[in-house]
C-alpha cells in the first residue's frame, strides 16, 4: 500500500519551489545543497497537501505513464494511460506492453452500478485466465478510499514516496532546481536505487532483487518534477543508466497529465454474453491467481 502522507509531502516541497520562483527568468538556477534543503523545508507548512492532490485528486483528466526497465538483457516496457471524469467518477486504466502487443490489461470502473470490468488481451485468454476477453466482478472501492491505490496513479505515487524518502534520508539529495520557460519550475532529487526498489516503483522478481548489491543500492536515480506556474503538475520523471555489482541497468518512468477527460474516453462494453462473470470474492481471488500465473510465465 502506498504511503499517502509521503506522497503529499514531496508534492508540497515541489509546489513550494514553484510558488516562490514561478516568476524567475527561464533557466535561472535555484538554491542547491544546504541552501536548497533550507529553502524547500521552510515552505512545507504553507503548501502541505497540494502535491498529493496534484497527482491523486485532479479530476476530469487523462494521464500517461511510460515505464521502461532493463536489467542486463532482461527488459520490460509498457505504457499506461488512464482517464477519470464525472461525479461520481468513471475511471478507466489501459495497460499496453511495448514488448508484446498482445499483453493488454484494461480496467473500467463505471460510476453507476456495483460492477467493474477487466479487459484481457489475447495472451491472457490463450493462457486460460478467462474464456472471454471481458470479465465483470464486484466493484471495489480501494481507489476511492485510498487514492494512490487506483492504477492510474499507483506508480507516480510510489515515485513520490521514493523521492521524499530520499530527501528525508539526506537533504543533499536535492540536486538542484531551476526556473524553465513560461514560468515552469523543475526540481531534481537523487533517489538511491535501493529506495526505488523498496518502494516498488517497479515490482521486480526476487531473482533480480537478490542480485542488487551495495554498488547498485547506492546508485542515483534522478527524479525530476516539473510544474506549471500555478503549481499543477506537468511531468514527473525518473530516469537513469548505471552499472554496478557486475550488472547494467537502465530505467525511465515518465508520468504526465495529457488532457481533459470525457465520457468518450470510457470503453464501450460488448453484449452480456461476451462477458465472463466473476461473482464474488473467492472467484475474484481465483481470477487474480490465474492472471498472476499467466504474467509470471
XYZ file of C-alpha atoms in Angstrom:
297
model
C 0.000 0.000 0.000
C 1.402 3.393 -0.948
C 2.084 5.728 1.963
C -0.308 8.621 1.436
C 1.416 11.185 3.711
C 4.780 10.967 1.941
C 3.272 11.497 -1.494
C 1.688 14.663 -0.129
C 4.991 15.733 1.419
C 7.029 15.587 -1.782
C 4.397 17.424 -3.781
C 4.352 20.123 -1.140
C 8.090 20.525 -1.489
C 7.861 20.981 -5.224
C 4.971 23.403 -5.024
C 6.900 25.464 -2.510
C 9.614 25.985 -5.081
C 7.078 26.811 -7.741
C 5.265 29.375 -5.640
C 8.461 31.175 -4.735
C 10.188 31.073 -8.094
C 7.489 30.952 -10.753
C 8.473 34.409 -11.948
C 12.166 33.711 -12.246
C 13.911 34.110 -15.563
C 13.932 30.964 -17.727
C 16.945 28.814 -16.976
C 17.614 30.503 -13.646
C 19.182 28.121 -11.152
C 17.587 27.931 -7.731
C 19.413 27.095 -4.472
C 21.367 23.844 -4.160
C 22.793 21.729 -1.345
C 22.227 23.080 2.170
C 20.555 26.209 0.782
C 18.071 24.109 -1.209
C 17.264 21.956 1.826
C 16.566 25.022 3.952
C 14.705 26.768 1.146
C 12.405 23.822 0.424
C 11.910 22.829 4.058
C 10.803 26.309 5.085
C 7.886 26.174 2.660
C 6.371 22.795 3.607
C 3.834 24.065 6.130
C 2.499 26.674 3.711
C 1.582 24.240 0.953
C 1.255 20.843 2.669
C -1.199 18.633 0.833
C -1.091 20.387 -2.522
C 1.288 17.932 -4.142
C -0.721 14.836 -3.229
C -3.823 16.467 -4.635
C -1.964 17.313 -7.826
C -1.460 13.603 -8.557
C -4.435 11.906 -6.943
C -7.277 14.400 -6.777
C -7.171 16.203 -10.118
C -10.484 15.444 -11.830
C -11.662 15.138 -15.440
C -8.149 14.461 -16.730
C -6.268 11.928 -18.798
C -2.867 10.621 -17.653
C 0.006 8.772 -19.252
C 2.865 6.733 -17.787
C 5.701 5.410 -19.959
C 7.611 2.792 -17.941
C 10.857 1.126 -19.065
C 13.183 -1.069 -17.001
C 16.184 -3.101 -18.180
C 18.422 -5.340 -16.067
C 21.264 -6.792 -18.152
C 19.424 -8.429 -21.073
C 16.012 -8.623 -19.364
C 13.641 -5.735 -20.022
C 10.047 -4.588 -19.874
C 8.421 -1.573 -21.452
C 4.806 -0.566 -21.056
C 2.552 2.441 -21.440
C -0.310 3.032 -19.014
C -2.962 5.556 -19.974
C -5.932 6.466 -17.825
C -8.929 8.767 -17.682
C -11.283 9.862 -14.918
C -14.365 12.006 -15.305
C -17.722 12.820 -13.740
C -19.099 12.931 -10.221
C -19.500 10.198 -9.145
C -16.473 9.274 -11.183
C -15.990 6.995 -14.188
C -12.457 5.572 -14.429
C -10.504 3.578 -16.984
C -6.881 2.383 -16.975
C -5.274 0.853 -20.061
C -2.029 -1.149 -19.819
C -0.122 -1.810 -23.054
C 3.120 -3.775 -23.295
C 5.529 -2.451 -25.930
C 7.395 -5.763 -25.762
C 4.361 -7.928 -26.581
C 1.341 -6.101 -28.057
C -0.948 -8.974 -27.011
C -0.248 -8.264 -23.330
C -3.177 -5.968 -22.583
C -4.972 -5.402 -19.291
C -7.622 -2.699 -19.048
C -9.816 -1.923 -16.057
C -13.036 0.060 -16.282
C -14.995 1.286 -13.261
C -18.251 2.971 -14.282
C -19.758 5.483 -11.897
C -23.089 3.670 -11.772
C -23.792 0.145 -10.579
C -21.948 -2.324 -8.376
C -19.810 -3.941 -11.093
C -16.453 -3.086 -12.659
C -14.797 -4.643 -15.702
C -11.460 -6.002 -16.866
C -10.435 -6.455 -20.483
C -7.732 -9.055 -21.176
C -5.508 -9.153 -24.240
C -5.149 -12.302 -26.381
C -2.162 -13.667 -24.471
C -4.203 -13.970 -21.264
C -7.236 -15.517 -22.933
C -4.963 -18.061 -24.644
C -3.433 -18.953 -21.281
C -6.860 -19.676 -19.826
C -7.226 -16.760 -17.446
C -10.767 -16.263 -18.766
C -12.818 -17.802 -21.591
C -13.714 -14.291 -22.788
C -11.707 -11.102 -23.116
C -14.167 -9.159 -20.940
C -14.656 -10.016 -17.264
C -17.016 -8.424 -14.748
C -16.663 -8.528 -10.975
C -17.977 -6.752 -7.884
C -16.786 -3.163 -7.716
C -14.000 -2.419 -5.241
C -13.655 0.979 -3.629
C -9.943 0.921 -2.778
C -9.095 3.565 -5.349
C -11.648 5.926 -3.823
C -10.834 5.326 -0.154
C -7.070 5.179 -0.795
C -6.467 7.426 -3.828
C -2.982 6.065 -4.541
C -4.388 2.536 -4.867
C -6.014 3.436 -8.192
C -3.994 2.015 -11.091
C -3.946 5.334 -12.940
C -1.720 6.934 -10.291
C -0.208 3.977 -8.410
C 3.258 4.241 -9.948
C 3.619 8.039 -9.695
C 2.536 7.794 -6.045
C 5.374 5.316 -5.482
C 7.728 7.630 -7.365
C 6.679 10.418 -4.998
C 7.223 8.174 -1.961
C 10.709 7.309 -3.225
C 11.588 10.958 -3.789
C 10.540 12.072 -0.318
C 12.231 9.059 1.315
C 15.467 10.089 -0.400
C 15.030 13.687 0.774
C 14.248 12.661 4.344
C 17.307 10.393 4.433
C 19.635 13.079 3.051
C 18.744 16.737 2.471
C 21.635 16.869 -0.010
C 19.648 14.537 -2.266
C 18.209 17.749 -3.738
C 20.474 18.044 -6.764
C 19.075 21.417 -7.742
C 16.137 23.357 -9.094
C 15.648 25.820 -11.895
C 13.052 28.005 -13.494
C 12.049 26.976 -17.010
C 10.252 28.822 -19.780
C 6.690 30.067 -19.323
C 7.117 30.204 -15.561
C 7.556 26.450 -15.122
C 9.820 25.119 -12.375
C 11.797 21.868 -12.227
C 13.190 20.218 -9.098
C 15.610 17.277 -9.282
C 16.250 14.905 -6.382
C 18.678 11.957 -6.493
C 16.925 8.781 -5.336
C 19.156 5.822 -4.371
C 18.208 2.732 -6.367
C 17.739 0.888 -3.068
C 14.812 3.218 -2.269
C 13.412 2.804 -5.787
C 13.331 -0.973 -5.205
C 11.972 -0.720 -1.650
C 9.021 1.426 -2.748
C 8.273 -0.897 -5.684
C 8.225 1.749 -8.373
C 8.770 -1.348 -10.474
C 7.766 -4.661 -8.889
C 10.857 -6.752 -9.538
C 11.097 -10.542 -9.271
C 13.038 -11.767 -6.264
C 15.657 -13.263 -8.590
C 16.640 -9.721 -9.654
C 16.305 -8.167 -6.196
C 18.758 -10.761 -4.879
C 21.384 -9.501 -7.368
C 21.171 -5.889 -6.188
C 24.385 -5.429 -4.221
C 25.978 -2.443 -2.467
C 27.045 -0.672 -5.670
C 23.599 -0.779 -7.231
C 21.845 0.114 -3.974
C 23.628 3.462 -3.754
C 23.391 4.304 -7.472
C 21.473 7.555 -8.016
C 18.195 7.669 -9.928
C 17.425 11.352 -10.657
C 13.758 12.261 -10.150
C 12.689 15.462 -11.891
C 9.337 17.058 -11.125
C 8.176 19.873 -13.403
C 5.264 22.140 -12.539
C 3.266 24.965 -14.084
C 3.289 28.442 -12.502
C 0.035 27.619 -10.678
C 1.634 24.551 -9.077
C -0.119 21.962 -11.242
C 1.980 19.020 -12.351
C 3.492 18.998 -15.851
C 5.573 15.827 -15.607
C 7.276 13.526 -13.126
C 10.272 11.612 -14.492
C 12.727 9.119 -13.018
C 15.487 8.256 -15.477
C 18.942 6.670 -15.113
C 21.504 4.407 -16.723
C 24.180 2.894 -14.491
C 26.275 -0.182 -13.700
C 27.307 -1.964 -10.526
C 27.815 -5.366 -8.921
C 28.546 -6.758 -12.381
C 25.207 -5.653 -13.861
C 23.933 -2.999 -16.273
C 20.701 -1.137 -15.530
C 18.614 1.344 -17.452
C 15.237 2.781 -16.463
C 12.840 5.563 -17.340
C 9.438 6.320 -15.786
C 7.626 9.352 -17.161
C 4.223 10.426 -15.836
C 2.230 13.385 -17.115
C -1.273 14.754 -17.437
C -2.258 14.661 -21.101
C -5.602 16.453 -21.385
C -9.207 16.783 -20.319
C -11.233 13.583 -19.939
C -14.820 12.984 -21.015
C -17.224 10.067 -21.180
C -15.945 9.403 -24.691
C -12.716 8.150 -23.106
C -14.624 5.299 -21.442
C -14.842 1.937 -23.263
C -17.990 0.531 -24.839
C -18.969 -2.808 -23.329
C -19.866 -5.813 -25.504
C -23.057 -7.844 -25.209
C -23.520 -9.575 -21.856
C -22.936 -12.974 -23.488
C -19.353 -11.916 -24.229
C -18.568 -11.043 -20.603
C -17.458 -13.676 -18.075
C -18.999 -13.003 -14.663
C -16.749 -13.310 -11.615
C -19.452 -13.250 -8.925
C -17.741 -12.974 -5.530
C -14.534 -12.518 -3.554
C -13.481 -16.163 -3.789
C -13.911 -16.153 -7.559
C -12.007 -12.868 -7.778
C -9.106 -14.340 -5.809
C -9.024 -17.298 -8.184
C -9.137 -14.985 -11.214
C -6.222 -12.895 -9.966
C -4.262 -16.066 -9.135
C -4.603 -17.255 -12.732
C -3.732 -13.797 -14.036
C -0.628 -13.650 -11.869
C 0.494 -17.082 -13.054
C -0.023 -16.035 -16.672
C 2.024 -12.874 -16.137
C 4.765 -14.806 -14.356
C 5.078 -17.290 -17.182
